[in-house]
Coordinates of N, CA, C and O in Angstrom, one line a residue:
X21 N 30.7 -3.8 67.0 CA 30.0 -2.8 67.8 C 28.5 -3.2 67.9 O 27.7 -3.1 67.0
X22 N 28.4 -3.7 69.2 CA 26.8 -3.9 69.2 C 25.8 -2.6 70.0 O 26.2 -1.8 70.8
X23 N 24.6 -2.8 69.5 CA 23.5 -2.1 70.8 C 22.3 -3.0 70.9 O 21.7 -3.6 70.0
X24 N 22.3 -2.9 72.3 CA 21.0 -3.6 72.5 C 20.0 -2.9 72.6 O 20.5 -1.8 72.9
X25 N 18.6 -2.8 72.5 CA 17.7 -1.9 72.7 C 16.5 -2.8 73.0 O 16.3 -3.8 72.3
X26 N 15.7 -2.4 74.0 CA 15.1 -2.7 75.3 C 13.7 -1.5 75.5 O 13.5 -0.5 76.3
X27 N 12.8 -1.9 74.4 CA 11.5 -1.1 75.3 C 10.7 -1.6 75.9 O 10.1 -2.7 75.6
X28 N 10.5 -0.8 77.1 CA 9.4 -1.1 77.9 C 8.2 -0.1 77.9 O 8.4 1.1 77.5
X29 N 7.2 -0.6 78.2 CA 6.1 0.2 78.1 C 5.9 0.3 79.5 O 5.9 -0.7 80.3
X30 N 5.4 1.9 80.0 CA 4.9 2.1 81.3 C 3.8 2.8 81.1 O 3.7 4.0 81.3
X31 N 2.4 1.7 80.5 CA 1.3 2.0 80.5 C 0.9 2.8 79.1 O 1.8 2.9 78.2
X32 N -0.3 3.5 78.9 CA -0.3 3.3 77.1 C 0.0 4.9 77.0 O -0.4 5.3 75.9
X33 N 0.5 5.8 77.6 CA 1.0 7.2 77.0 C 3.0 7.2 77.4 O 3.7 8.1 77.6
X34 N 3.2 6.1 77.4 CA 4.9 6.4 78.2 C 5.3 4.6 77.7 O 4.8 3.5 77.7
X35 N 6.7 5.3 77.4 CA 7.9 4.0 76.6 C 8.9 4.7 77.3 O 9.0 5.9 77.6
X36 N 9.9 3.1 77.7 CA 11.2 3.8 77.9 C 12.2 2.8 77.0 O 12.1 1.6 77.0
X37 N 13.0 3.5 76.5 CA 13.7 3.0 75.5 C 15.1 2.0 76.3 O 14.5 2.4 75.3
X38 N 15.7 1.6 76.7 CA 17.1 1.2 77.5 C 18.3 0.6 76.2 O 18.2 -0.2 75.3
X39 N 18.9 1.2 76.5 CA 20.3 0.9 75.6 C 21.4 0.9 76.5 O 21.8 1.6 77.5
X40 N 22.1 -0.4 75.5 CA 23.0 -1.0 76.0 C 24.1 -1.2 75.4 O 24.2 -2.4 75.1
X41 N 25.6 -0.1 74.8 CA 26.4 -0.7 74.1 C 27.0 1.0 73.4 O 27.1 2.1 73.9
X42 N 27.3 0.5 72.2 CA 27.3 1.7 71.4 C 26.6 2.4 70.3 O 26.4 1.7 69.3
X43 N 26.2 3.8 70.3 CA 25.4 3.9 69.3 C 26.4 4.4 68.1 O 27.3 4.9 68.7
X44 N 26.6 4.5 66.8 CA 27.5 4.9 65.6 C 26.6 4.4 64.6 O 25.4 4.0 64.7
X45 N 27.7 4.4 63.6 CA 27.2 4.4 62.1 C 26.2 2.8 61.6 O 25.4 2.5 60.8
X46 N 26.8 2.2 62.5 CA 26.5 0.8 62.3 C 24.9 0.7 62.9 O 23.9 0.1 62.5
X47 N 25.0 1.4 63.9 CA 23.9 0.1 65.2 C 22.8 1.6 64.9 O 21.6 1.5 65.2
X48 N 23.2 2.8 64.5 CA 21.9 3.5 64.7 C 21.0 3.2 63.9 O 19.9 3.2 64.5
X49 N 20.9 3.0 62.8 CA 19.9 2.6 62.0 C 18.6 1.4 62.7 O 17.4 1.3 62.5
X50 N 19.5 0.6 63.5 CA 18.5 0.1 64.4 C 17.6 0.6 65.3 O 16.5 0.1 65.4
X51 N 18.0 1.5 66.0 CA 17.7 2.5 67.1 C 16.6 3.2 66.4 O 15.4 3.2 66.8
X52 N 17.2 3.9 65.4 CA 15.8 4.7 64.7 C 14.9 4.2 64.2 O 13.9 4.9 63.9
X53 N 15.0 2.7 64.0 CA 13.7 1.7 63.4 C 13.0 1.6 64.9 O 11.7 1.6 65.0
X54 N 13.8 1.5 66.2 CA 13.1 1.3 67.0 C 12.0 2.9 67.7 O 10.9 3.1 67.9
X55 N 13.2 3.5 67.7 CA 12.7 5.3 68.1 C 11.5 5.5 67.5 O 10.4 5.3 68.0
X56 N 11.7 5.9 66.4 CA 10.5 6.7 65.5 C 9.4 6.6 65.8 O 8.7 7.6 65.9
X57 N 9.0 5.3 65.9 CA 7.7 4.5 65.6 C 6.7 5.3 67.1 O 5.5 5.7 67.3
X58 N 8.2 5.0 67.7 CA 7.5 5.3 69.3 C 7.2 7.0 69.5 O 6.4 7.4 70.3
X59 N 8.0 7.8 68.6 CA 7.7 9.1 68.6 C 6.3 9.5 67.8 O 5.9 10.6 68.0
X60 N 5.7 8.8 67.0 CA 4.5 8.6 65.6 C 3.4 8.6 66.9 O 2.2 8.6 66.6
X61 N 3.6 8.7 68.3 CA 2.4 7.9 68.8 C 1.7 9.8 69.6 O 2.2 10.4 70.6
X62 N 0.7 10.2 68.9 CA 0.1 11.2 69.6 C 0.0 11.3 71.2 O -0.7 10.6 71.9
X63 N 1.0 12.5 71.8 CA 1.2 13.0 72.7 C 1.8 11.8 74.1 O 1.8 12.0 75.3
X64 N 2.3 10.5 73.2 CA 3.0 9.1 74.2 C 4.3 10.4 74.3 O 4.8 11.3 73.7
X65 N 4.7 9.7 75.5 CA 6.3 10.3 76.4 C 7.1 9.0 76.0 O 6.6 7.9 76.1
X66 N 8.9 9.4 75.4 CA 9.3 8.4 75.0 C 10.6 9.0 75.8 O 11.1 10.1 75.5
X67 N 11.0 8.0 76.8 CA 12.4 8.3 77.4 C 13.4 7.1 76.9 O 13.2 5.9 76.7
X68 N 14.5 8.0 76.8 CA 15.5 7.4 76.3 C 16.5 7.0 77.3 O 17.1 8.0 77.6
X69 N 17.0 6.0 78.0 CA 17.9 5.7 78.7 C 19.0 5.2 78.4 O 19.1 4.0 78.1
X70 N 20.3 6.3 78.4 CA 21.5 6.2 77.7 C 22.5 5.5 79.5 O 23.7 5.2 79.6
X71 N 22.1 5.4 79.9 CA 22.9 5.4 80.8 C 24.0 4.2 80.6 O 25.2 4.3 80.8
X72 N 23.4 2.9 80.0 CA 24.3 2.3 79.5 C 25.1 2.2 78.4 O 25.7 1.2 78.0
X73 N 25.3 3.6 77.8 CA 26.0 3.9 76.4 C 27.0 4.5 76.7 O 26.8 5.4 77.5
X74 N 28.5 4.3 76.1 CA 29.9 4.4 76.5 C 30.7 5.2 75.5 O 31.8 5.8 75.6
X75 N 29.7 5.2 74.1 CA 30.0 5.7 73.0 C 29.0 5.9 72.2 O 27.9 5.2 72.1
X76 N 29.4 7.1 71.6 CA 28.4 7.8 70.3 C 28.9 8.5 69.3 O 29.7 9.5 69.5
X77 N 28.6 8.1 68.2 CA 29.4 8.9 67.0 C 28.2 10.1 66.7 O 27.2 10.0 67.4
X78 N 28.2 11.2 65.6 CA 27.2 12.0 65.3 C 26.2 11.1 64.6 O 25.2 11.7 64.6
X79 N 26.0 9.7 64.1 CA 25.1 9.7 63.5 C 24.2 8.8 64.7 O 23.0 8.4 64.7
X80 N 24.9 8.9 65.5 CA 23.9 8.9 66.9 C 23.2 10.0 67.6 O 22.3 9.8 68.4
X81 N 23.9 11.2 67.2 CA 23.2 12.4 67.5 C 22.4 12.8 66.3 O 21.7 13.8 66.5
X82 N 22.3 12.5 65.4 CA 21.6 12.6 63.8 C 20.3 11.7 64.2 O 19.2 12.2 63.9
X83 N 20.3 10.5 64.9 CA 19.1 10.0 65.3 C 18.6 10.5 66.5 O 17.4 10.5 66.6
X84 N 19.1 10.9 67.2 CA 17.9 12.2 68.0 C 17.5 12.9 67.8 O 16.5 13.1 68.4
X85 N 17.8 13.7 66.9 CA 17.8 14.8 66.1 C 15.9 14.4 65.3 O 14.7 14.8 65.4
X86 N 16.9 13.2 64.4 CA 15.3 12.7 63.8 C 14.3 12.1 64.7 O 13.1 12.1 64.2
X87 N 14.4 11.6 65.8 CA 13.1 11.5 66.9 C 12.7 12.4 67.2 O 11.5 12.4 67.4
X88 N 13.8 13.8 67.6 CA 13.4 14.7 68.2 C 12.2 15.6 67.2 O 11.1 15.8 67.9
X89 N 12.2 16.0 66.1 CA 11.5 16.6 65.0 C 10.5 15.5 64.6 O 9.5 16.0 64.1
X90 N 10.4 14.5 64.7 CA 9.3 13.6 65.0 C 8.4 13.5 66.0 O 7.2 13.3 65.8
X91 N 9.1 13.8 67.4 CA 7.8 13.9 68.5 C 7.5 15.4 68.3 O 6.6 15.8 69.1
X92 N 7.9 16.1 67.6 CA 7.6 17.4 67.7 C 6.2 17.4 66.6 O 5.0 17.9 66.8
X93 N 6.8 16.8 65.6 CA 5.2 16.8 64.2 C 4.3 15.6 65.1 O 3.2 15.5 64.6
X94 N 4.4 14.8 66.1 CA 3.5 14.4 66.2 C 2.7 14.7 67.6 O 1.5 14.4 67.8
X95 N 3.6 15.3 68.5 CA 3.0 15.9 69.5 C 3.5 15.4 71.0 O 3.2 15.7 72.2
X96 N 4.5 14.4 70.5 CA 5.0 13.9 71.5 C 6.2 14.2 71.9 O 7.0 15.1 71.4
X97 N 6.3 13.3 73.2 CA 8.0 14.1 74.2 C 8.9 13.1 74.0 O 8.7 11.8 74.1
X98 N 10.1 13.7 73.7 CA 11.5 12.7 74.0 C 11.9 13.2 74.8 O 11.5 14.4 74.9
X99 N 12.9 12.7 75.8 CA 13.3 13.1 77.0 C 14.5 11.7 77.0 O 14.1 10.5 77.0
X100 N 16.0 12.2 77.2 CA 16.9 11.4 77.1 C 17.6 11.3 78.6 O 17.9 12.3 79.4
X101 N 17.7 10.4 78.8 CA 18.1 10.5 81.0 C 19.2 9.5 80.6 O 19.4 8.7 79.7
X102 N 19.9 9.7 81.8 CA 21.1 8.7 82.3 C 22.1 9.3 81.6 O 22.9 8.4 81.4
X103 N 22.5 10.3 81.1 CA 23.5 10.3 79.7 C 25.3 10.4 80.6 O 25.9 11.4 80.7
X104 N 25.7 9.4 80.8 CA 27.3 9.6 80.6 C 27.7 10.7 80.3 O 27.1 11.2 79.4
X105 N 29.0 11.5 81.5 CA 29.7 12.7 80.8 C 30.4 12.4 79.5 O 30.4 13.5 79.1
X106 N 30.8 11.9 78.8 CA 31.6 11.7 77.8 C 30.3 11.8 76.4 O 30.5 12.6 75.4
X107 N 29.3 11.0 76.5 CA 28.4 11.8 75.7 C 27.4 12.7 75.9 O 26.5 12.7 75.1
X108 N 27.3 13.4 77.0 CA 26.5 14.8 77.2 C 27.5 15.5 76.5 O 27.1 16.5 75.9
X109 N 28.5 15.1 76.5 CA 29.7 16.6 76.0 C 29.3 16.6 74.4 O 29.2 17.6 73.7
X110 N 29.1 15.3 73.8 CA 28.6 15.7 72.7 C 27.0 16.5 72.1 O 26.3 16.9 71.1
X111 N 27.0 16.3 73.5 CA 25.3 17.2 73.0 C 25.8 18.7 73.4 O 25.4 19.8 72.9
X112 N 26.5 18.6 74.0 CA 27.0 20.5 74.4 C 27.4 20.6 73.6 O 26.9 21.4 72.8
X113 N 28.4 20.0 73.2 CA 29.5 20.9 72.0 C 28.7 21.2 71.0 O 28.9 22.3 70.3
X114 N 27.3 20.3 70.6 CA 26.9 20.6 69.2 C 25.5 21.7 69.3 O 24.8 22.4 68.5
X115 N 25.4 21.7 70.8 CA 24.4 23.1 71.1 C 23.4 22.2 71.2 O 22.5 22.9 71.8
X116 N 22.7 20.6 71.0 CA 21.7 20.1 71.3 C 21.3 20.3 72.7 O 20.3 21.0 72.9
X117 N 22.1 19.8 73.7 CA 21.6 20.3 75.1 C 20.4 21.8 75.3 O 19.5 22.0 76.2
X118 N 20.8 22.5 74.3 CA 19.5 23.5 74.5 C 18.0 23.3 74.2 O 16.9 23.7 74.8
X119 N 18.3 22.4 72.6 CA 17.0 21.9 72.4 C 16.7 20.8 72.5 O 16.1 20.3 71.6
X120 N 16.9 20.1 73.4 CA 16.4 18.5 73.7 C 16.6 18.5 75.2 O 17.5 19.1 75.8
X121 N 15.6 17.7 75.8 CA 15.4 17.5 77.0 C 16.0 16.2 77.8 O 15.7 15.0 77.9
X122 N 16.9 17.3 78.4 CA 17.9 15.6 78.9 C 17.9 15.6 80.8 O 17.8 16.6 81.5
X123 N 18.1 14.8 81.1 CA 17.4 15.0 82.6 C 18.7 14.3 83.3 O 19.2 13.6 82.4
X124 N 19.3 14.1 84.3 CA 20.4 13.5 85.2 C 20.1 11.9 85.5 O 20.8 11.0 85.6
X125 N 18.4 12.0 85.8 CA 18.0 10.2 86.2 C 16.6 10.4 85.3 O 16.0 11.4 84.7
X126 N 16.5 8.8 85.5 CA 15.5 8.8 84.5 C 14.0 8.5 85.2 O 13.0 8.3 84.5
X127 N 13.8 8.7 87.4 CA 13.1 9.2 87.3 C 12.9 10.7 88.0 O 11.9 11.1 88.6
X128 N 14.1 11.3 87.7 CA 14.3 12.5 88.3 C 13.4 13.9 87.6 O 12.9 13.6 86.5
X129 N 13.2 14.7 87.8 CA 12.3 16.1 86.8 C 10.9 15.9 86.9 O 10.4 14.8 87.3
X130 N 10.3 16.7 86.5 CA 8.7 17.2 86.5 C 8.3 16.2 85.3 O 9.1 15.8 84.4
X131 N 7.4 15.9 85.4 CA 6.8 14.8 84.2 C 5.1 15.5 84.1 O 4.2 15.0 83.3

């Protein structure tokens, strides 16, 4: 199970994260070395683009979770776009869809 992960910077308050593969028990640990850092950054916008992700176990929703409570102590936005029906369902089922900001495209919604 691999993930690729792909940030780009659009300019010095906005990252977009791109992933490619699957996230689980294995490959998140990577993700969150890459996430965090980018959520640490005072009032920076960090979009997540799942659109290439086919699979997610909970400890892929465990690292949103921990970005998410991260851009919160630090003042910044996560915002997750592109998400596949098969894992938005995991954000409904677990009630995240209410508190995380997930958008249909990634450059779709109010910024």
């Amino acid at each position: 199970m691999n993930l690729t992960i792909n940030v780009v910077n659009e300019g010095p308050m906005k990252s977009v994260v791109y992933l490619v593969g699957e996230i689980d028990a294995y490959t998140a640990p990577n993700l969150k070395e890459a996430l965090i850092p980018l959520t640490r950054q005072e009032e920076h916008h960090v979009e997540v683009d799942l659109a290439e992700i086919n699979y997610m176990d909970s400890t892929g929703l465990g690292t949103f979770i921990s970005a998410l409570k991260s851009s919160k102590e630090y003042s910044s936005k996560l915002t997750l776009v592109n998400i596949q029906d098969r894992v938005l369902r995991l954000f409904k089922i677990t009630g995240l869809d209410e508190i995380m900001d997930l958008r249909a495209s990634i450059r779709g919604g109010s910024e």
